[in-house]
CSV table of C-alpha atoms in Angstrom, one decimal:
chain,number,residue,atom,x,y,z
W,1416,ARG,CA,-50.6,16.0,26.2
W,1417,THR,CA,-51.0,16.8,29.9
W,1418,THR,CA,-49.8,20.4,29.3
W,1419,SER,CA,-52.4,20.9,26.5
W,1420,THR,CA,-55.1,19.5,28.7
W,1421,VAL,CA,-54.2,22.0,31.5
W,1422,TYR,CA,-54.4,24.8,28.9
W,1423,MET,CA,-57.8,23.7,27.7
W,1424,LEU,CA,-59.2,23.4,31.3
W,1425,THR,CA,-57.8,26.8,32.1
W,1426,GLY,CA,-59.6,28.2,29.0
W,1427,ILE,CA,-62.8,26.5,30.1
W,1428,SER,CA,-62.5,28.0,33.6
W,1429,ILE,CA,-61.7,31.5,32.3
W,1430,GLY,CA,-64.7,31.4,30.0
W,1431,THR,CA,-67.1,30.4,32.8
W,1432,ILE,CA,-65.6,33.1,35.1
W,1433,MET,CA,-66.1,35.7,32.4
W,1434,VAL,CA,-69.8,34.7,32.0
W,1435,THR,CA,-70.6,34.6,35.7
W,1436,SER,CA,-68.9,38.0,36.4
W,1437,SER,CA,-70.1,39.9,33.4
W,1438,ASN,CA,-73.0,42.5,33.2
W,1439,SER,CA,-72.9,42.9,29.4
W,1440,TRP,CA,-74.3,40.5,26.8
W,1441,MET,CA,-71.2,41.0,24.6
W,1442,LEU,CA,-68.7,39.9,27.4
W,1443,ALA,CA,-71.0,37.0,28.3
W,1444,TRP,CA,-71.1,35.9,24.7
W,1445,LEU,CA,-67.3,36.0,24.5
W,1446,GLY,CA,-67.1,33.9,27.6
W,1447,LEU,CA,-69.5,31.3,26.1
W,1448,GLU,CA,-67.5,31.2,22.9
W,1449,LEU,CA,-64.2,30.6,24.8
W,1450,ASN,CA,-65.9,27.9,26.8
W,1451,SER,CA,-67.1,26.1,23.7
W,1452,PHE,CA,-63.9,26.3,21.8
W,1453,ALA,CA,-61.7,25.3,24.7
W,1454,ILE,CA,-63.5,22.0,25.2
W,1455,LEU,CA,-63.4,20.9,21.6
W,1456,PRO,CA,-59.8,19.6,21.7
W,1457,LEU,CA,-60.8,17.6,24.8
W,1458,ILE,CA,-63.8,16.0,23.1
W,1459,SER,CA,-61.7,15.1,20.0
W,1460,LYS,CA,-58.6,14.0,22.0
W,1461,THR,CA,-59.3,10.3,21.4
W,1462,LYS,CA,-58.2,9.6,17.9
W,1463,HIS,CA,-61.4,7.9,16.8
W,1464,PRO,CA,-64.0,8.8,14.2
W,1465,ARG,CA,-66.7,8.9,16.9
W,1466,SER,CA,-64.8,11.5,18.9
W,1467,ILE,CA,-64.3,13.7,15.8
W,1468,GLU,CA,-68.0,13.3,15.0
W,1469,ALA,CA,-68.9,14.2,18.6
W,1470,ALA,CA,-66.7,17.3,18.4
W,1471,THR,CA,-68.3,18.4,15.1
W,1472,LYS,CA,-71.8,18.0,16.5
W,1473,TYR,CA,-70.9,19.9,19.6
W,1474,PHE,CA,-69.4,22.7,17.6
W,1475,LEU,CA,-72.4,23.0,15.3
W,1476,THR,CA,-74.9,23.0,18.1
W,1477,GLN,CA,-73.0,25.5,20.3
W,1478,SER,CA,-72.4,27.8,17.3
W,1479,THR,CA,-76.1,27.8,16.5
W,1480,ALA,CA,-77.0,28.6,20.1
W,1481,SER,CA,-74.3,31.4,20.2
W,1482,CYS,CA,-75.8,32.9,17.0
W,1483,LEU,CA,-79.2,33.0,18.7
W,1484,ILE,CA,-77.7,34.6,21.8
W,1485,LEU,CA,-76.1,37.3,19.7
W,1486,PHE,CA,-79.2,37.8,17.6
W,1487,ALA,CA,-81.4,38.1,20.7
W,1488,SER,CA,-79.1,40.4,22.6
W,1489,THR,CA,-78.8,42.6,19.5
W,1490,ILE,CA,-82.5,42.9,19.2
W,1491,ASN,CA,-82.7,43.7,22.9
W,1492,ALA,CA,-80.0,46.4,22.6
W,1493,TRP,CA,-81.8,47.9,19.6
W,1494,GLN,CA,-85.1,48.1,21.6
W,1495,THR,CA,-83.7,49.2,25.0
W,1496,GLY,CA,-80.5,51.0,24.0
W,1497,THR,CA,-78.3,48.9,26.4
W,1498,TRP,CA,-76.4,45.6,26.4
W,1499,THR,CA,-77.1,45.0,30.1
W,1500,ILE,CA,-78.1,41.5,30.9
W,1501,THR,CA,-80.8,42.3,33.4
W,1502,GLN,CA,-82.6,44.6,31.0
W,1503,MET,CA,-84.7,42.4,28.7
W,1504,PRO,CA,-88.4,43.5,28.9
W,1505,ASP,CA,-89.6,42.4,25.4
W,1506,LYS,CA,-90.9,38.9,24.9
W,1507,LEU,CA,-89.2,38.2,21.5
W,1508,PRO,CA,-85.5,38.5,22.7
W,1509,SER,CA,-86.3,36.8,26.0
W,1510,THR,CA,-87.9,33.9,24.3
W,1511,LEU,CA,-85.0,33.6,21.8
W,1512,MET,CA,-82.5,33.8,24.7
W,1513,LEU,CA,-84.3,31.0,26.6
W,1514,ILE,CA,-84.3,28.7,23.6
W,1515,ALA,CA,-80.6,29.5,22.9
W,1516,LEU,CA,-79.5,28.9,26.5
W,1517,THR,CA,-81.5,25.7,26.9
W,1518,MET,CA,-79.9,24.5,23.6
W,1519,LYS,CA,-76.5,25.1,25.2
W,1520,MET,CA,-77.4,23.0,28.2
W,1521,GLY,CA,-79.2,20.2,26.3
W,1522,ALA,CA,-82.8,20.6,27.4
W,1523,ALA,CA,-85.7,19.4,25.2
W,1524,PRO,CA,-86.6,19.9,22.4
W,1525,MET,CA,-83.1,20.9,21.6
W,1526,HIS,CA,-81.5,17.9,23.3
W,1527,LEU,CA,-80.6,15.5,20.5
W,1528,TRP,CA,-77.0,16.5,20.4
W,1529,LEU,CA,-76.2,15.7,24.0
W,1530,PRO,CA,-76.4,11.8,24.0
W,1531,GLU,CA,-74.4,11.6,20.8
W,1532,VAL,CA,-71.7,13.9,22.0
W,1533,MET,CA,-71.3,12.2,25.4
W,1534,GLN,CA,-71.2,8.8,23.7
W,1535,GLY,CA,-68.4,9.9,21.4
W,1536,THR,CA,-66.0,11.1,24.1
W,1537,THR,CA,-64.4,9.9,27.3
W,1538,LEU,CA,-66.1,9.6,30.6
W,1539,LEU,CA,-64.3,12.5,32.2
W,1540,THR,CA,-64.9,14.8,29.3
W,1541,SER,CA,-68.6,13.7,29.5
W,1542,LEU,CA,-68.4,14.7,33.1
W,1543,LEU,CA,-67.3,18.2,32.0
W,1544,ILE,CA,-70.1,18.5,29.5
W,1545,SER,CA,-72.8,17.5,31.9
W,1546,THR,CA,-71.7,19.6,34.8
W,1547,TRP,CA,-69.2,22.5,34.3
W,1548,GLN,CA,-70.4,23.4,30.8
W,1549,LYS,CA,-73.9,24.1,32.2
W,1550,ILE,CA,-72.7,26.6,34.8
W,1551,ALA,CA,-72.4,29.6,32.4
W,1552,PRO,CA,-75.7,29.3,30.6
W,1553,MET,CA,-77.4,28.5,33.9
W,1554,VAL,CA,-76.1,31.7,35.5
W,1555,LEU,CA,-77.4,33.7,32.5
W,1556,ILE,CA,-80.8,32.0,32.8
W,1557,PHE,CA,-80.8,32.8,36.5
W,1558,THR,CA,-80.0,36.4,35.9
W,1559,THR,CA,-82.8,36.9,33.3
W,1560,SER,CA,-85.3,34.6,35.0
W,1561,ASN,CA,-87.8,37.4,35.8
W,1562,HIS,CA,-88.1,38.3,32.1
W,1563,LEU,CA,-88.3,34.8,30.7
W,1564,PRO,CA,-91.7,33.4,29.5
W,1565,SER,CA,-93.1,31.2,32.2
W,1566,ASN,CA,-95.4,29.1,29.9
W,1567,ILE,CA,-92.6,28.2,27.5
W,1568,ALA,CA,-90.2,27.3,30.3
W,1569,LEU,CA,-92.9,25.1,31.9
W,1570,ILE,CA,-93.6,23.3,28.6
W,1571,MET,CA,-89.9,22.8,28.0
W,1572,GLY,CA,-89.5,21.4,31.5
W,1573,LEU,CA,-92.2,18.8,31.0
W,1574,LEU,CA,-90.8,17.8,27.6
W,1575,SER,CA,-87.4,17.3,29.1
W,1576,THR,CA,-88.6,15.2,32.0
W,1577,TYR,CA,-90.6,12.9,29.7
W,1578,LEU,CA,-88.1,12.7,26.8
W,1579,GLY,CA,-85.2,12.2,29.3
W,1580,GLY,CA,-87.0,9.3,30.9
W,1581,TRP,CA,-88.2,7.7,27.7
W,1582,GLY,CA,-84.8,8.0,26.0
W,1583,GLY,CA,-82.9,6.5,28.9
W,1584,MET,CA,-85.0,3.4,29.3
W,1585,ASN,CA,-83.8,1.8,26.0
W,1586,GLN,CA,-80.0,2.4,26.4
W,1587,THR,CA,-77.2,0.0,27.2
W,1588,HIS,CA,-74.4,2.5,27.1
W,1589,LEU,CA,-73.9,4.3,30.4
W,1590,ARG,CA,-72.8,7.7,28.9
W,1591,LYS,CA,-75.9,7.9,26.8
W,1592,MET,CA,-78.0,6.9,29.8
W,1593,MET,CA,-76.3,9.7,31.9
W,1594,ALA,CA,-77.0,12.1,29.1
W,1595,PHE,CA,-80.7,11.4,29.2
W,1596,SER,CA,-80.6,11.6,32.9
W,1597,SER,CA,-79.1,15.1,32.5
W,1598,ILE,CA,-81.9,16.0,30.1
W,1599,ALA,CA,-84.6,14.8,32.6
W,1600,ASN,CA,-82.9,16.8,35.4
W,1601,MET,CA,-82.8,19.9,33.2
W,1602,GLY,CA,-86.6,19.5,33.0
W,1603,TRP,CA,-86.9,19.6,36.8
W,1604,THR,CA,-84.8,22.7,36.8
W,1605,LEU,CA,-86.9,24.5,34.2
W,1606,MET,CA,-90.2,23.8,36.1
W,1607,THR,CA,-89.6,26.4,38.7
W,1608,LEU,CA,-87.3,28.7,36.7
W,1609,THR,CA,-89.6,31.7,36.6
W,1610,SER,CA,-91.4,31.3,39.9
W,1611,GLU,CA,-88.5,30.3,42.2
W,1612,PRO,CA,-85.2,30.6,40.3
W,1613,LYS,CA,-83.2,29.9,43.5
W,1614,LEU,CA,-84.8,26.5,43.8
W,1615,SER,CA,-83.8,25.7,40.2
W,1616,MET,CA,-80.2,26.6,41.1
W,1617,ILE,CA,-80.3,24.3,44.1
W,1618,ASN,CA,-81.6,21.5,41.9
W,1619,ILE,CA,-78.9,21.9,39.2
W,1620,MET,CA,-76.1,22.2,41.8
W,1621,THR,CA,-77.4,19.1,43.6
W,1622,TYR,CA,-77.4,17.2,40.3
W,1623,MET,CA,-73.8,18.3,39.7
W,1624,LEU,CA,-72.9,17.1,43.2
W,1625,LEU,CA,-74.4,13.7,42.3
W,1626,THR,CA,-73.0,13.3,38.8
W,1627,THR,CA,-69.4,14.1,39.7
W,1628,PRO,CA,-68.6,11.0,41.9
W,1629,THR,CA,-70.8,8.8,39.6
W,1630,PHE,CA,-68.6,9.6,36.5
W,1631,ILE,CA,-65.4,9.4,38.5
W,1632,LEU,CA,-66.4,5.9,39.7
W,1633,LEU,CA,-67.3,4.8,36.2
W,1634,ALA,CA,-64.0,6.1,34.9
W,1635,GLN,CA,-61.9,4.5,37.6
W,1636,THR,CA,-63.5,1.1,37.1
W,1637,SER,CA,-63.5,1.4,33.2
W,1638,THR,CA,-67.3,0.8,33.2
W,1639,LYS,CA,-69.0,1.9,30.0
W,1640,THR,CA,-71.9,-0.5,29.4
W,1641,LEU,CA,-74.6,-2.3,31.4
W,1642,GLN,CA,-72.7,-5.6,30.9
W,1643,ASP,CA,-69.7,-4.1,32.6
W,1644,MET,CA,-71.9,-3.2,35.6
W,1645,THR,CA,-72.5,-6.9,36.4
W,1646,THR,CA,-68.8,-7.4,37.1
W,1647,MET,CA,-68.0,-4.1,38.8
W,1648,TRP,CA,-67.9,-5.8,42.2
W,1649,THR,CA,-64.9,-7.8,41.1
W,1650,THR,CA,-63.0,-4.6,40.5
W,1651,SER,CA,-64.1,-2.8,43.7
W,1652,PRO,CA,-66.9,-3.9,45.9
W,1653,THR,CA,-66.8,-0.6,47.7
W,1654,SER,CA,-67.2,1.3,44.5
W,1655,SER,CA,-70.1,-1.0,43.5
W,1656,ILE,CA,-72.0,-0.2,46.7
W,1657,THR,CA,-71.2,3.5,46.5
W,1658,LEU,CA,-72.4,3.7,42.9
W,1659,THR,CA,-75.7,2.0,43.9
W,1660,PHE,CA,-76.4,4.7,46.5
W,1661,LEU,CA,-75.4,7.4,44.0
W,1662,LEU,CA,-77.8,6.1,41.4
W,1663,LEU,CA,-80.7,5.8,43.9
W,1664,SER,CA,-80.0,9.4,45.0
W,1665,MET,CA,-80.1,10.6,41.4
W,1666,ALA,CA,-83.4,8.8,41.0
W,1667,GLY,CA,-84.8,10.9,43.9
W,1668,LEU,CA,-85.5,8.2,46.5
W,1669,PRO,CA,-85.8,9.3,50.1
W,1670,PRO,CA,-84.0,9.7,52.4
W,1671,LEU,CA,-81.0,10.4,50.0
W,1672,THR,CA,-79.9,13.8,48.9
W,1673,GLY,CA,-81.5,13.7,45.4
W,1674,PHE,CA,-85.0,13.6,47.0
W,1675,MET,CA,-84.7,17.0,48.5
W,1676,PRO,CA,-84.8,19.3,45.4
W,1677,LYS,CA,-87.5,17.2,43.8
W,1678,LEU,CA,-89.7,17.5,46.9
W,1679,LEU,CA,-89.1,21.3,47.0
W,1680,ILE,CA,-89.9,21.7,43.3
W,1681,LEU,CA,-93.2,19.7,43.6
W,1682,ASN,CA,-94.1,21.8,46.7
W,1683,GLU,CA,-93.5,25.0,44.7
W,1684,LEU,CA,-95.5,23.8,41.8
W,1685,ILE,CA,-98.5,23.0,44.0
W,1686,SER,CA,-98.2,26.4,45.8
W,1687,GLN,CA,-98.4,28.1,42.4
W,1688,ASN,CA,-101.6,26.2,41.6
W,1689,LEU,CA,-99.9,24.0,39.0
W,1690,THR,CA,-101.1,20.7,40.5
W,1691,ALA,CA,-101.5,19.1,37.1
W,1692,ALA,CA,-98.0,20.0,36.1
W,1693,SER,CA,-96.7,18.6,39.4
W,1694,ILE,CA,-98.6,15.3,38.8
W,1695,ALA,CA,-97.2,15.1,35.3
W,1696,THR,CA,-93.7,15.7,36.5
W,1697,THR,CA,-94.1,13.1,39.2
W,1698,MET,CA,-95.2,10.5,36.6
W,1699,ALA,CA,-92.2,11.5,34.4
W,1700,SER,CA,-89.9,10.8,37.3
W,1701,LEU,CA,-91.1,7.2,37.3
W,1702,LEU,CA,-89.7,6.8,33.8
W,1703,SER,CA,-86.3,7.8,35.0
W,1704,LEU,CA,-86.6,5.6,38.0
W,1705,ILE,CA,-86.9,2.5,35.7
W,1706,PHE,CA,-83.4,2.8,34.3
W,1707,TYR,CA,-81.9,3.9,37.5
W,1708,LEU,CA,-83.3,0.8,39.3
W,1709,ARG,CA,-82.0,-1.3,36.3
W,1710,ILE,CA,-78.5,-0.1,36.8
W,1711,SER,CA,-78.7,-0.5,40.6
W,1712,TYR,CA,-80.0,-4.1,40.1
W,1713,LEU,CA,-77.1,-5.0,37.8
W,1714,THR,CA,-74.6,-3.4,40.0
W,1715,SER,CA,-75.5,-4.8,43.4
W,1716,LEU,CA,-78.2,-7.5,43.2
W,1717,LEU,CA,-77.5,-9.5,40.0
W,1718,ASN,CA,-74.3,-11.3,40.9
W,1719,THR,CA,-73.0,-12.1,44.4
W,1720,PRO,CA,-69.3,-12.3,45.2
W,1721,ASN,CA,-69.6,-16.0,46.0
W,1722,SER,CA,-70.7,-17.1,42.5
W,1723,SER,CA,-68.9,-15.4,39.7
W,1724,THR,CA,-70.3,-16.3,36.3
W,1725,SER,CA,-67.8,-14.3,34.3
W,1726,THR,CA,-64.1,-13.6,34.1
W,1727,THR,CA,-62.9,-11.8,37.2
W,1728,LYS,CA,-61.2,-8.6,36.6
W,1729,TRP,CA,-58.0,-7.6,38.4
W,1730,ARG,CA,-58.7,-5.4,41.3
W,1731,GLN,CA,-57.5,-1.9,40.4
W,1732,ASN,CA,-55.5,0.4,42.6
W,1733,MET,CA,-57.5,3.6,42.8
W,1734,ASN,CA,-55.7,6.9,42.2
W,1735,ASN,CA,-55.4,8.6,45.5
W,1736,LEU,CA,-56.0,12.1,44.2
W,1737,LYS,CA,-59.2,11.2,42.3
W,1738,MET,CA,-60.4,9.2,45.2
W,1739,ALA,CA,-59.8,12.2,47.5
W,1740,GLN,CA,-62.0,14.3,45.2
W,1741,MET,CA,-64.7,11.6,44.9
W,1742,THR,CA,-65.1,10.7,48.6
W,1743,PRO,CA,-66.5,14.0,49.9
W,1744,THR,CA,-68.9,14.4,47.0
W,1745,ALA,CA,-70.1,10.8,47.3
W,1746,VAL,CA,-70.7,11.3,51.0
W,1747,MET,CA,-72.6,14.6,50.5
W,1748,SER,CA,-74.6,13.0,47.6
W,1749,THR,CA,-76.1,10.4,49.9
W,1750,THR,CA,-76.2,11.9,53.4
W,1751,THR,CA,-76.9,15.6,53.0
W,1752,LEU,CA,-80.7,15.2,53.3
W,1753,PRO,CA,-80.7,13.2,56.5
W,1754,THR,CA,-78.4,15.7,58.2
W,1755,LEU,CA,-80.9,18.5,57.2
W,1756,TYR,CA,-83.6,16.8,59.2
W,1757,LEU,CA,-81.4,16.6,62.3
């Protein structure tokens, strides 16, 4: 099983490298297909009907998006006579490409597959879906950002921030909650996609930096629901405190790292005379703040170590390799912004 997992991870890595280094739509499409097919065995690795259902939904969604990408690139090649990624002057193929790539990343209104897929698989596979699998389509969006329709990108960004906040408020499963958090963050990324694409890349990379230690902590402590959060301190008090800071950073509270890209995005929207959109995005972030604060409250403020009201778990010995991977990202996720001010 370990050997097959290594093969699948190698296929995912090769697919992403093919997309990021390609200059042709055909090679990029092949890389996206390799990326999608390589992760399917990881999603369905757990022998459970939910994981098979999640793998099927992921396959159907990614196949539909790949068909749209191939259709849009074929129309563009027919109009321009080239398969070059940077040559996409017509509105029809650029709009279709934006819809297809946002469907692959799980942005609204093509977002309904993401919570179901992440709920049906393991925490570490959910980490791959919400971070690594977004790199390839995000690179293609960044490459074609000067040709993408700005109004559609802005509307999709607003929809994602609101639907991500509303959807996450009523969840009790952490994987679904993190999926809606990913949808809301994709909305922030799309807001400045056409006006300042580098800022969008900073936002998505910061989110990946925040998400990675969060999922690793949840996997190490076997925490899957809000009820499990109330007894996390019995497993590892340090992990409980670290997770609280990570969640507050994802919510965008100053002076943590997650506040930096949100502040820069709002500043860019105002400088583009999109004050109404910046106000609407700020109000949408309050929806996400509600469920982030709820998790933080359950993690660190509901129960104290002196009065345990539930069965105490055995303290777990953390895997040294995974903790070595988590510690630097956790530190950067909470202290990068203060160091920028120094």
